[in-house]
Coordinates of C-alpha atoms in Angstrom, one line a residue:
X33 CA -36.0 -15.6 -26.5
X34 CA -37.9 -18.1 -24.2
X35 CA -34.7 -20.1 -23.8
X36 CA -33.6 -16.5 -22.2
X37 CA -36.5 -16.1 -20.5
X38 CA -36.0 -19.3 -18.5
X39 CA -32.3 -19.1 -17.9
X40 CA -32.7 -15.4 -16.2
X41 CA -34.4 -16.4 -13.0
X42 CA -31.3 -18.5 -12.4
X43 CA -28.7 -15.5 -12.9
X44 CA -27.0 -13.3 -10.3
X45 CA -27.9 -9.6 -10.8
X46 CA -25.0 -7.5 -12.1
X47 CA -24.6 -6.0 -9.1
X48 CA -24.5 -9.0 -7.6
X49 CA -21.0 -10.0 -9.6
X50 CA -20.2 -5.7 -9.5
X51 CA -19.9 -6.6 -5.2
X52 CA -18.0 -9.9 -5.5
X53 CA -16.1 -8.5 -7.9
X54 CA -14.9 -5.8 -5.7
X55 CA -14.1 -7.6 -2.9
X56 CA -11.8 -10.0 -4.3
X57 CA -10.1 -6.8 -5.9
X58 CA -9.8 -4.9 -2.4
X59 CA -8.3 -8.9 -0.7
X60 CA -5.7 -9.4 -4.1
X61 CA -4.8 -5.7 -3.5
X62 CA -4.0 -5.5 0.2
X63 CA -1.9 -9.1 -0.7
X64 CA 0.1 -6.6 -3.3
X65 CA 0.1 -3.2 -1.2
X66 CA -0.1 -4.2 2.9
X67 CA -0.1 -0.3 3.3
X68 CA -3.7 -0.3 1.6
X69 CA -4.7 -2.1 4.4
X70 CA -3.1 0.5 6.5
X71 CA -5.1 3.2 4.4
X72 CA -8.7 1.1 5.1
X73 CA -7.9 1.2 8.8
X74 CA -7.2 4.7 8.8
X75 CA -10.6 5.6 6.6
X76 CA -12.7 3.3 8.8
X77 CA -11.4 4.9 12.0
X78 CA -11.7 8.5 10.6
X79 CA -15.3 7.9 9.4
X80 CA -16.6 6.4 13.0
X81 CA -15.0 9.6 14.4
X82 CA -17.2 11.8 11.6
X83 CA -20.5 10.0 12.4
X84 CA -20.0 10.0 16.0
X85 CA -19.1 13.7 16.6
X86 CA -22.4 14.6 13.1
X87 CA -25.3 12.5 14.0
X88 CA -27.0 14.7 11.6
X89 CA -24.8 13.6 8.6
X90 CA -25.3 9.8 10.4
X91 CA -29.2 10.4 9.8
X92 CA -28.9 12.3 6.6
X93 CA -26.7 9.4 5.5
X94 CA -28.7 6.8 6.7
X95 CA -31.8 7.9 4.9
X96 CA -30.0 8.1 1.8
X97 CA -29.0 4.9 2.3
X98 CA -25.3 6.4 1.3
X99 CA -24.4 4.6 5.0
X100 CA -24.6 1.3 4.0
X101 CA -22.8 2.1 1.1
X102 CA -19.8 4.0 2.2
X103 CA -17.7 0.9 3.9
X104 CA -18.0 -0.9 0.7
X105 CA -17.3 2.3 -1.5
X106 CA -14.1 2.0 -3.6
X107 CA -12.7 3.3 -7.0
X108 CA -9.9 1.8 -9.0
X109 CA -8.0 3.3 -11.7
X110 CA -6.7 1.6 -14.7
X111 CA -4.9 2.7 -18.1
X112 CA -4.7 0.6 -20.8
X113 CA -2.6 1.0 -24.4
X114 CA -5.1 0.0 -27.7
X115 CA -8.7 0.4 -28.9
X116 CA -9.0 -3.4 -28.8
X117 CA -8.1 -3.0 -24.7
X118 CA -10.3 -0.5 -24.1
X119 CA -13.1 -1.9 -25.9
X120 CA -13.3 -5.2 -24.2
X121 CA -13.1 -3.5 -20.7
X122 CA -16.5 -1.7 -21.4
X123 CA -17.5 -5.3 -22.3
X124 CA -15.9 -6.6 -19.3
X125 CA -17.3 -3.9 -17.1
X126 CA -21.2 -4.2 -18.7
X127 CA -21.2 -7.3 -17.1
X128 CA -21.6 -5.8 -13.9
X129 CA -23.4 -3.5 -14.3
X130 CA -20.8 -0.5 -15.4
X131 CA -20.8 2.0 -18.0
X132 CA -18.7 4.7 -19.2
X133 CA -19.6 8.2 -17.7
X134 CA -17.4 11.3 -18.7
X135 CA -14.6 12.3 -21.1
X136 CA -12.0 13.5 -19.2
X137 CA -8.8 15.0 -21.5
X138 CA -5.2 14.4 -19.1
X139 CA -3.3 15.2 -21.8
X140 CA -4.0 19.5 -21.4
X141 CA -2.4 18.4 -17.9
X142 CA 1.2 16.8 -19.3
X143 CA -0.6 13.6 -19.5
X144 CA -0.7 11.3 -22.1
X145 CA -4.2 9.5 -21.8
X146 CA -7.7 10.1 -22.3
X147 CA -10.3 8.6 -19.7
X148 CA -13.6 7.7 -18.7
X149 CA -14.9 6.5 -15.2
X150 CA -17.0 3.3 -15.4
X151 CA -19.7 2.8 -12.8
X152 CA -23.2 2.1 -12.1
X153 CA -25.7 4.5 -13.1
X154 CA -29.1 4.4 -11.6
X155 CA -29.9 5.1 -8.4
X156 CA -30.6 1.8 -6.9
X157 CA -27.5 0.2 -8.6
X158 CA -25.9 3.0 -7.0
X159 CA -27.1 2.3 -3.4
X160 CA -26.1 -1.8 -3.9
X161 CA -22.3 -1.0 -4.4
X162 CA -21.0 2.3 -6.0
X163 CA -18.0 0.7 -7.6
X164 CA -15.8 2.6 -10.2
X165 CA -13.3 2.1 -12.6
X166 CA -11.0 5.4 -14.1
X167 CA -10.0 4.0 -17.0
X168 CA -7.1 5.6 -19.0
X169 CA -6.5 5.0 -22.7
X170 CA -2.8 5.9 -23.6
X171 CA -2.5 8.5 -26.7
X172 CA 0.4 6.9 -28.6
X173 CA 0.2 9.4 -30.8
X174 CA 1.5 12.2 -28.1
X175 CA 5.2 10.3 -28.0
X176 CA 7.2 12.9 -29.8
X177 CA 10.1 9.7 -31.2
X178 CA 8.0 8.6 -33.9
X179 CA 10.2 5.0 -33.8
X180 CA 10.0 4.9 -30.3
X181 CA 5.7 5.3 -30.9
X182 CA 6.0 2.6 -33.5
X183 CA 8.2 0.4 -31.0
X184 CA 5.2 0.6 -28.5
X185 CA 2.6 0.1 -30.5
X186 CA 4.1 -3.1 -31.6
X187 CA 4.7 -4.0 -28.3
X188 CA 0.8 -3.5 -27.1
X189 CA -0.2 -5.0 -30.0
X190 CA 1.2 -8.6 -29.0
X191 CA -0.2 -8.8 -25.4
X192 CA -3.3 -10.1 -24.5
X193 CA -4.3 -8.9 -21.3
X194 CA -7.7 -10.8 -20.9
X195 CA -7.3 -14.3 -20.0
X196 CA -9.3 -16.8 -22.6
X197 CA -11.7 -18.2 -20.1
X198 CA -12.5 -14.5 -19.6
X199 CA -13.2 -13.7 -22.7
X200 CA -15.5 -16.6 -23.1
X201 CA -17.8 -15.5 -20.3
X202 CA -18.2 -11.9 -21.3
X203 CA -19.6 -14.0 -24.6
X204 CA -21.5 -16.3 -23.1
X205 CA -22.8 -13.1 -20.6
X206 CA -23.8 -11.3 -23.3
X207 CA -25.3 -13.8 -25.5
X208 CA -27.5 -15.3 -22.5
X209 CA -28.3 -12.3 -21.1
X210 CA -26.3 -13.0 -18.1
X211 CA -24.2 -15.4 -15.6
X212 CA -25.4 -18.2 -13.1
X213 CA -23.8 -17.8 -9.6
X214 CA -20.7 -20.4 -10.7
X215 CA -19.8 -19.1 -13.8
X216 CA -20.0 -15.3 -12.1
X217 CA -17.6 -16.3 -9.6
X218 CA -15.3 -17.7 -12.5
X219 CA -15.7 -14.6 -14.2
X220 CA -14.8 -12.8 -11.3
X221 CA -11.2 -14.7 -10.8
X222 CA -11.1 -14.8 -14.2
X223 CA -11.3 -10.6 -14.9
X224 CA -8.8 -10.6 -11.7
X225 CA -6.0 -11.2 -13.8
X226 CA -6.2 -8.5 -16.2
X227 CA -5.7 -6.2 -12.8
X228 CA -3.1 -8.0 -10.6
X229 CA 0.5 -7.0 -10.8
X230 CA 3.1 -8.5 -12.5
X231 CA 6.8 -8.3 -11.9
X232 CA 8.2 -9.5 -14.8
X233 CA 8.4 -7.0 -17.7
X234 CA 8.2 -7.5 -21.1
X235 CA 10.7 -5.8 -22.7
X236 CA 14.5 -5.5 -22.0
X237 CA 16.5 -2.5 -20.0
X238 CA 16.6 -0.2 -22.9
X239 CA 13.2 0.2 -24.4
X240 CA 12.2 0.3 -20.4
X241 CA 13.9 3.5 -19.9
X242 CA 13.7 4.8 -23.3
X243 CA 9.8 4.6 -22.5
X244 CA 10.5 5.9 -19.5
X245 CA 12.2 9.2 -20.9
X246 CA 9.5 9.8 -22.7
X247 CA 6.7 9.8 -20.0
X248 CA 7.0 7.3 -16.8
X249 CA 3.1 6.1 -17.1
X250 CA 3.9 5.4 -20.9
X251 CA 6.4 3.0 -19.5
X252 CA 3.9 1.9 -16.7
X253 CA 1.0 1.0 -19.4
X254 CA 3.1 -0.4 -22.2
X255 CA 5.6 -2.5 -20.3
X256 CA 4.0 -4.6 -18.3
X257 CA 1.9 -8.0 -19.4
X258 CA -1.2 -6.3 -17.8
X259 CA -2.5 -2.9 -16.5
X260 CA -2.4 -4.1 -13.0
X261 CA -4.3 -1.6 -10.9
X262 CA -2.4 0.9 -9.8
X263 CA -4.5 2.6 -6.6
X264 CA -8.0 1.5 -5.0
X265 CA -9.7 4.3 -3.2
X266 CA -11.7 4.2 -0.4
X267 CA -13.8 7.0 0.9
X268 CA -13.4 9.1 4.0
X269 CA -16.1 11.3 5.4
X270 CA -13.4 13.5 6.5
X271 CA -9.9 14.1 4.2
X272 CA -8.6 16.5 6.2
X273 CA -8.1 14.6 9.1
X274 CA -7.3 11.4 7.3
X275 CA -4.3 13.1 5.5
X276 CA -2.8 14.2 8.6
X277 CA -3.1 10.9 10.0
X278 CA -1.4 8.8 7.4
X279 CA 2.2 10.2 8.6
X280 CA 1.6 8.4 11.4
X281 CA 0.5 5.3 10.3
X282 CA 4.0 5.6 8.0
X283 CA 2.7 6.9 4.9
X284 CA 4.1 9.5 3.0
X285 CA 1.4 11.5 1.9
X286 CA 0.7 14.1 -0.9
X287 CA 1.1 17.9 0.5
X288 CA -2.1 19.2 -1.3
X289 CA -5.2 17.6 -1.4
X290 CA -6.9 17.8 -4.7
X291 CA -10.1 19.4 -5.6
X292 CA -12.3 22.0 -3.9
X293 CA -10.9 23.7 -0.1
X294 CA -12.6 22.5 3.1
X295 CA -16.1 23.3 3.5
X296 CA -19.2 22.8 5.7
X297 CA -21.3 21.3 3.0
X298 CA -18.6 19.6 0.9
X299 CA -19.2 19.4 -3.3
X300 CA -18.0 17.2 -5.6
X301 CA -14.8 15.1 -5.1
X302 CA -11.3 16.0 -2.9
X303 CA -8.7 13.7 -3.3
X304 CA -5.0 12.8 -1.6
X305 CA -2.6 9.6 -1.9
X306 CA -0.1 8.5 -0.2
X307 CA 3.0 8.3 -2.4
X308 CA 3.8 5.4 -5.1
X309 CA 5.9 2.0 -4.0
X310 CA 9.2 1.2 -5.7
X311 CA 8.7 -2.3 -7.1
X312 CA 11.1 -4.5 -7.9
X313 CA 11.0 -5.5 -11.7
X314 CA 13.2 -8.1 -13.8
X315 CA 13.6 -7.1 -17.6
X316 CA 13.8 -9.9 -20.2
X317 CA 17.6 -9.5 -20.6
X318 CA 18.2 -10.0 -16.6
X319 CA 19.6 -13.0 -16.2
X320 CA 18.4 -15.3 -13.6
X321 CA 20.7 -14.5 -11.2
X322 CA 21.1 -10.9 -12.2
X323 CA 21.8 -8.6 -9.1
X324 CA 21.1 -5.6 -10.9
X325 CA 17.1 -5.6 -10.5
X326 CA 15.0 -2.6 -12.0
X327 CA 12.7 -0.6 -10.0
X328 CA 9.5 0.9 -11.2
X329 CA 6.5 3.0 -9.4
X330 CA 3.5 3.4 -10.0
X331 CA 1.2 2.2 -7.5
X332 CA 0.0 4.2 -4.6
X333 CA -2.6 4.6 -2.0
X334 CA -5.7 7.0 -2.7
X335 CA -8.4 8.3 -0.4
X336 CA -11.5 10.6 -1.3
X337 CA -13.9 12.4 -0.1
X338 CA -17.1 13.1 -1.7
X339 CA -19.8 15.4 -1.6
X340 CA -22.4 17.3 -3.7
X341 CA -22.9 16.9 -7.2
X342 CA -22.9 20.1 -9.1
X343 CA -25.4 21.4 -11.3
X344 CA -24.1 23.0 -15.0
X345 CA -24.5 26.1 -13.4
X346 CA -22.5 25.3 -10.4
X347 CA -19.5 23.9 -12.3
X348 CA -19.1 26.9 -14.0
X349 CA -18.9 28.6 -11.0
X350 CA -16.5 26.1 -9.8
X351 CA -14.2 26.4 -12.9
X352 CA -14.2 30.1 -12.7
X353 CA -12.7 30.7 -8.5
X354 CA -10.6 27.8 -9.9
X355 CA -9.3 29.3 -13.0
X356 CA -9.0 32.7 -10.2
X357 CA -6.7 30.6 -7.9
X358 CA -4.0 29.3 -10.6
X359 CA -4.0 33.0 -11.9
X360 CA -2.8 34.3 -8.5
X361 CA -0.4 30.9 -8.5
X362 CA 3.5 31.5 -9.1
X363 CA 6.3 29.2 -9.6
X364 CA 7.8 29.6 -5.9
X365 CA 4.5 29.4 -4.1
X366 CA 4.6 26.7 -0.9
X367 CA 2.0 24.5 -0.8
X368 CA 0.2 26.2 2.1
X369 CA -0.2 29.3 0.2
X370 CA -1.9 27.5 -1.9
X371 CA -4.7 26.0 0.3
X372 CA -4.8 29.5 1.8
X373 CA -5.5 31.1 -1.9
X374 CA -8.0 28.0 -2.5
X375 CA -9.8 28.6 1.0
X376 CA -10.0 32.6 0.2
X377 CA -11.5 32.3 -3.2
X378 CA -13.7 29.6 -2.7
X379 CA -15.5 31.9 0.3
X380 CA -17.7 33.4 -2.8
X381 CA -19.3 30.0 -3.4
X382 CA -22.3 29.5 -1.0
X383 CA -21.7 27.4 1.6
X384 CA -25.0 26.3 3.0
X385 CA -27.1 23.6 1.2
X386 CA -30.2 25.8 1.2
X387 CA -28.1 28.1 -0.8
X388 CA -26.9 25.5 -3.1
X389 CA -30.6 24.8 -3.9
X390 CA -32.1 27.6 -4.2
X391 CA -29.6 29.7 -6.1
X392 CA -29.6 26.3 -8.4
X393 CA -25.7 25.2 -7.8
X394 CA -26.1 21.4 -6.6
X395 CA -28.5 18.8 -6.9
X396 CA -30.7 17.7 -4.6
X397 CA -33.0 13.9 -4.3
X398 CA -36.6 15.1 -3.3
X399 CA -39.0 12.8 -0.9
X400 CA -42.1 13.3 1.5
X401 CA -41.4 13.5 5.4
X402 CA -43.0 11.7 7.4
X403 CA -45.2 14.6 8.0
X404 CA -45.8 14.9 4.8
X405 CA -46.8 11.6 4.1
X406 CA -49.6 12.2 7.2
X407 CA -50.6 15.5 5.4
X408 CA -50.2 15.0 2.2
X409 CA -54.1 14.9 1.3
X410 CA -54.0 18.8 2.5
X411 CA -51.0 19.9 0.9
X412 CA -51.4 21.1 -2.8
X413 CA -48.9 19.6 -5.0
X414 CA -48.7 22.9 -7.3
X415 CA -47.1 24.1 -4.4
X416 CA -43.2 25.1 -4.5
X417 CA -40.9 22.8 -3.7
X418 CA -38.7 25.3 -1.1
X419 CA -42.6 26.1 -0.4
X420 CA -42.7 22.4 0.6
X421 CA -39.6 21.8 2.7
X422 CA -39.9 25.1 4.5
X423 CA -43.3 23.6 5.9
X424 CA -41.9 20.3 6.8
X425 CA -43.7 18.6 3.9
X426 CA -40.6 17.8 1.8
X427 CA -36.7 17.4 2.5
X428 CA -34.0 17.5 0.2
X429 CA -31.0 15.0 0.1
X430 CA -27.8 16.3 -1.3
X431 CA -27.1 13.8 -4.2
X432 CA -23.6 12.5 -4.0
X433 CA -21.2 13.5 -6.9
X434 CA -20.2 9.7 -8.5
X435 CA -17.5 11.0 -10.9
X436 CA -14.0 12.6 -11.5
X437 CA -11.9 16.0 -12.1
X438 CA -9.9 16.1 -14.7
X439 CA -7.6 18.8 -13.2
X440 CA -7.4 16.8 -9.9
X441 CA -6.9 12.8 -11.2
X442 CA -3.8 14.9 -13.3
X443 CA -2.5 16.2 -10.1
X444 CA -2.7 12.5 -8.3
X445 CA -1.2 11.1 -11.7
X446 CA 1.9 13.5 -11.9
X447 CA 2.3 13.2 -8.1
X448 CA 2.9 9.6 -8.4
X449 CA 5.0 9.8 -11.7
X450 CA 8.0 11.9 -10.3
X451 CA 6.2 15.1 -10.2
X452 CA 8.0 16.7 -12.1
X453 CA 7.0 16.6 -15.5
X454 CA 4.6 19.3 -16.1
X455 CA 5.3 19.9 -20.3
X456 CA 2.3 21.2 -21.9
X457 CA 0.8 19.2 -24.7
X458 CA -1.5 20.9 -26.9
X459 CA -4.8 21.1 -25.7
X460 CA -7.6 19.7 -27.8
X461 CA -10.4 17.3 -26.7
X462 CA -10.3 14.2 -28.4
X463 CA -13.8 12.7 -26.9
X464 CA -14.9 10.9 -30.5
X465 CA -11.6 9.6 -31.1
X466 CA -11.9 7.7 -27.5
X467 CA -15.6 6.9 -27.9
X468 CA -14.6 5.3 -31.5
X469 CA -11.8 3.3 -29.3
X470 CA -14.5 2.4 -26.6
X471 CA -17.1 1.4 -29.0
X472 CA -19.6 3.6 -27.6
X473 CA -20.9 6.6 -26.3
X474 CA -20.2 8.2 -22.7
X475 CA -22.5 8.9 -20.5
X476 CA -23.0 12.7 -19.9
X477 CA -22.6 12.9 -15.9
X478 CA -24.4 16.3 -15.2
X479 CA -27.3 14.9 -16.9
X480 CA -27.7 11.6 -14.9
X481 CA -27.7 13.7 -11.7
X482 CA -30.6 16.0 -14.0
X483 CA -32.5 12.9 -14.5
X484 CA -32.4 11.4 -10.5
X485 CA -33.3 14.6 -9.3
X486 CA -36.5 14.9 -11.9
X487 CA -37.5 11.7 -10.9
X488 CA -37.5 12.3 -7.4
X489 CA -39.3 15.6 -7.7
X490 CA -42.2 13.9 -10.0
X491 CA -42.0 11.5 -7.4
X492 CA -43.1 14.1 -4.9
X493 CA -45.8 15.4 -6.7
X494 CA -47.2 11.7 -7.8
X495 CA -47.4 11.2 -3.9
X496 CA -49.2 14.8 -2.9
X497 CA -51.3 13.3 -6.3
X498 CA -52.0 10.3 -6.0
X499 CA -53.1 11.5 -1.8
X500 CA -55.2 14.0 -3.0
X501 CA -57.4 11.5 -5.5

């Protein structure tokens, strides 16, 4: 324990190796994919235009300190094909700081996986570098061709897609408690690996397309040596005008952004890509010199935009003018009718962030003003909280929504695997069978964004308190 002790003062913090980690994903991928660079150009020159023309949303942000966070801010998404996979990412990822938050079922949607999102989860881990991880496990078991299921399990089960020296510092991290600034940038190029893209598959023609048939991302997880990363998000303070930009930067975007319509105050995640790469591939019966190379997509170019988190109360909401829209949808329906339908629906959910809190939608981060930090020895700390902000005493920070929808990382998936598979599987949650995979427990999202906004309220009343003693 004391040998512990001692060594810790010498370690990085996780979110130390979480930011160096990050970067050197965002450098390899805008190597693999130049239009991601493209994309980070676009999102930087949108989001200068956002806080120039808001300076209010520049000050909220800044207080939050969700503006020194948002050029930095990315997601990845991963999918991965065993227990054994998915088990040592969550090892792999608790070294910097990440851990699993959410069950999210694809498979209601047509597709195959089950998912969690690993991030950070407290508040100031959250302010250092938001990173996240989707991370897909693929439900063999969903392949209808029993011998083609067998056929890829025994073709995940002979790859190891963590490199030894990898494997050795998640050990040697979790046995000392942590990593010295050397080893963590080893373990960063080390990890690096397990996400970069590979060319080469590893299995022949046949079993590619045979895969294939059965659903592109099962080819896309279980032919490859590695996951590679397939998109890296960045965030944008305004999707709507991002997505009509990336035309003409020569993207070809998606025609429907994902997740809630536009809105003055903006809740919990919207979403748009451009469309996935062909990639050249080689199969291990292409000859050298074979001119007949394979092609294979499946990595694109996401933005987000995020806002509000939603309280269990206001997801229910959510779901239900959802659930309204698709019941209105038909087969022939354009696009735009769509975001029409979306937009006149979503007019019943309040749109004002003083609505949102007081009718108990969103979630909110409590603190003193600076006026009430002068008065706080004459304010009474009984008082309401809308009491409080109404005089000037309190304000209340929307508290950005971290996670995922289900329905809408579906819609991004299918988008960038052909689009047109949309078969049914049967729906049934399968949450202990993927924590049994991960080797623990998920994190229940709506109640971390319960727990930062108690703490910032008994925060408030510890300060009108502690003033009044």
């Amino acid at each position: 324990m004391s040998a512990t002790h001692t060594n810790s003062s010498r370690f990085v913090s996780s979110n130390d190796i979480r930011t160096r980690f990050s970067r050197a994903m965002s450098e390899m991928y805008r190597k693999e994919v130049p239009q991601y660079g493209t994309l980070i150009e676009l999102v930087a020159d949108v989001n200068a235009l956002s806080l120039q023309a808001d300076p209010e949303l520049r000050q909220r942000m800044s207080r939050s300190g969700e503006l020194e966070r948002l050029d930095v801010e990315r997601h990845g998404a991963i999918r991965v094909g065993s227990s054994q996979e998915l088990a040592t990412l969550r090892r792999l990822f608790a070294v910097m700081g990440m851990e699993p938050v959410g069950y999210y079922d694809l498979s209601v949607a047509g597709v195959p996986v089950h998912s969690t999102a690993f991030r950070p989860v407290d508040d100031d881990a959250l302010r250092a570098n938001p990173f996240r991880v989707f991370t897909s496990l693929l439900r063999l078991e969903l392949i209808a061709d029993a011998a083609l299921r067998a056929q890829a399990a025994e073709i995940l089960d002979r790859r190891q897609i963590f490199t030894p020296r990898a494997l050795a510092l998640i050990e040697q991290a979790e046995r000392s408690g942590g990593l010295d600034s050397q080893d963590a940038d080893a373990f960063v190029q080390e990890a690096l690996e397990t996400f970069r893209w590979h060319s080469d598959a590893t299995v022949d023609a046949a079993t590619y397309d045979a895969l294939q048939k059965s659903h592109r991302l099962v080819a896309d997880v279980v032919c490859f040596k590695g996951p590679h990363i397939n998109h890296l998000t960045p965030r944008t303070l305004d999707i709507d005008t991002a997505q009509a930009g990336m035309p003409e930067r020569g993207m070809d975007a998606k025609d429907v952004v994902e997740g809630p319509p536009q809105r003055a105050c903006p809740i919990l995640l919207r979403q748009t890509s451009f469309k996935a790469l062909k990639e050249a591939i080689r199969f291990t019966d292409d000859s050298v010199d074979d001119a007949r190379a394979g092609a294979h997509t499946a990595r694109f170019g996401e933005i987000e935009q995020r806002g509000v988190a939603l309280t269990r109360q206001g997801r229910a909401l959510y779901d239900e003018l959802l659930a309204q829209v698709r019941s209105m949808d038909n087969a022939g329906s354009a696009s735009a009718d769509y975001a029409s339908r979306l937009q006149q629906v979503f007019t019943q959910f309040p749109d004002t962030h003083e609505a949102l809190r007081q009718q108990g939608l969103a979630f909110y981060r409590y603190s003193l003003t600076e006026q009430g930090l002068a008065q706080a020895g004459q304010a009474a700390d009984h008082e309401e909280l809308e009491a409080l902000i109404a005089q000037g005493l309190v304000q209340a920070e929307p508290i950005t929504y971290e996670d995922f929808l289900p329905v809408s990382a579906a819609g991004i998936f299918q988008s960038n695997l052909g689009g047109e598979e949309q078969k049914q599987y049967q729906a049934h949650a399968a949450q202990q069978v993927f924590e049994s995979a991960l080797g623990a427990r998920v994190h229940d999202e709506i109640a971390l964004y319960e727990r930062a906004q108690q703490q910032s309220m008994a925060q408030v009343r510890d300060s009108l308190s502690g003033a009044l003693a």
